[in-house]
Amino acid sequence: MGVIPYNITFADKKRFDQDGYWISPKLLSDETIERLRGAHDRIWNKDYDGAGMPLHAFKLSENPHALRKFDNGWWINDEVRSVVTDPNLGEMAAKLLNEDEIRLWHDQVIYKPGTSGQETTAGNVGWHQDYGYWKSSSTTNMVTVWIALQDTDLNNGGMMTILGSHKWGSVEGSDTFFEQDMAKLKQRFATRDWIEEPCILKAGQASFHHALTFHGSSTNFTDQPRLSVVAHLMPGNTFYKEGRARHDNVRLLGPRPQFGQKFDNEFFPVLYRQ
Ligand SMILES: O=C(O)CCC(=O)C(=O)O
C-alpha cells in the first residue's frame, strides 16, 4: 500500500513548468488500485474507518449521472489516507514546485458515473482554476495530483488541461468547478491561446497540475464509473492570506484564525521535508 517512488527528472520539471501539468508513470501497484476502488465503495456506503466524522455530511444526488465528490477522505478512510499523505507523493510535488517541504491542503475522492452513451452534463466538471477556490492561501505554488483508478481518457470523462494556462495568473471568477456548460465557460475564459490537452492515464498513473492551470472534464460515456483519488498539496510554509476569499480550511485553523497563521497543524500533515 502506498505510492511507488519516482525521481522527477529535468525533463519532467521542464514539462510541468512549460505546460502547467505533467503525467507521471504508474505510481500505484494493482493491489493498491483495487484497495482504493474498495475504499470508494465503502465511502459511498458511509462505512468509515475510525471514530471520526467526515468534513461534510453528504447525500447522494437523485440524479444517477451526477458527479460524486467527497473532501478529506483521509479523515475517515485508511486507504485514502495512506496514499494522499505518502512521502513519495510529497517528494515529487516538492521537486515539481521547487519547495523543500510539502503538506496536504486537502484531498478529494471523486466518482463520475458512466452514462452508457447518454448525453448529459450532470457529471461535468466546469473549466476552472483550483486557486479560484484557494485565495485564502498565501501562495499559488500548489499542485493537484489526480490519480486514476482505471484507464482514463475522454471516453470515460477524463480531465483536460489548458496548456500553459498556469501562466495567466489568477483569473477573476475561475471558481467554476460546479458549472457544467463547458462551451459557455470556454467563451468566458478563452481570451488567450486555448489549447485543450486530454490527460490520458493508465490505472495508477497521476496527472500533476499547477493550481493556476485551467482544467475540466465532460461526460463519461462508458457503462463503468470513473474513479479517482486526488491530493491537493501546498508548500510547508503556506499561511492564511488576508482577503475575502472563504475556504473550509480556514475553519481548521481554529475559532479565531489570524491572517498570517500557517496552515501547519494536524489537519495539514507533512508529506515531505528535505
Ligand atoms: O475529476 C475531475 O474531472 C476534475 C477534478 C478537479 O478539478 C481537480 O482534481 O482539481
Coordinates of N, CA and C in Angstrom, one line a residue, residues 13 45 50 55 63 65 74 100 104 122 135 156 161 166-167 192 198 204 206-207 241 250 255 257:
K13 N 10.2 18.2 -15.0 CA 10.1 19.5 -14.4 C 9.9 20.6 -15.5
N45 N -20.9 4.2 0.7 CA -21.8 3.5 1.6 C -21.7 3.9 3.1
G50 N -12.2 4.4 11.8 CA -12.0 5.3 13.0 C -13.3 5.8 13.5
L55 N -15.9 15.7 6.9 CA -16.0 17.2 6.9 C -17.4 17.7 6.7
N63 N -30.0 12.3 -9.0 CA -29.6 12.1 -10.5 C -28.5 11.0 -10.5
H65 N -26.5 10.2 -12.7 CA -25.4 10.6 -13.5 C -24.6 11.8 -12.9
W74 N -9.3 11.3 3.7 CA -8.2 10.8 4.6 C -8.6 10.8 6.1
D100 N 10.9 22.9 -0.4 CA 11.6 21.9 0.4 C 10.7 21.2 1.4
L104 N -0.3 18.4 3.0 CA -1.6 18.2 2.4 C -2.5 19.4 2.6
A122 N -24.5 16.1 -16.4 CA -24.5 16.0 -14.9 C -23.2 15.7 -14.2
K135 N -8.0 31.2 -2.6 CA -7.4 32.5 -2.5 C -7.0 32.9 -1.0
N156 N -14.2 8.0 -21.1 CA -14.8 7.9 -19.7 C -14.7 9.2 -18.9
T161 N -6.6 19.6 -19.7 CA -6.0 20.8 -19.2 C -5.8 21.7 -20.3
H166 N -1.4 28.1 -16.6 CA -0.9 28.5 -15.3 C -0.1 29.8 -15.4
K167 N 0.2 30.2 -16.6 CA 1.0 31.5 -16.7 C 0.1 32.7 -16.8
R192 N -7.1 33.9 -24.4 CA -5.8 33.7 -25.0 C -5.7 32.4 -25.6
P198 N -6.0 16.4 -23.5 CA -6.6 15.4 -22.7 C -5.5 14.7 -21.8
G204 N -3.5 3.9 -12.1 CA -2.3 4.1 -11.2 C -1.4 5.2 -11.6
A206 N -0.8 9.3 -12.5 CA -1.4 10.5 -11.9 C -1.0 11.7 -12.8
S207 N -2.0 12.6 -12.9 CA -1.6 13.9 -13.5 C -1.4 14.9 -12.4
K241 N -4.0 34.0 4.0 CA -3.8 35.3 3.4 C -5.0 36.2 3.6
V250 N -9.9 27.3 6.3 CA -9.7 28.4 7.3 C -10.3 28.0 8.7
P255 N -11.0 28.6 16.1 CA -12.1 29.5 16.2 C -11.8 31.0 15.9
P257 N -9.0 32.4 13.7 CA -7.8 32.3 12.9 C -7.2 33.7 12.7

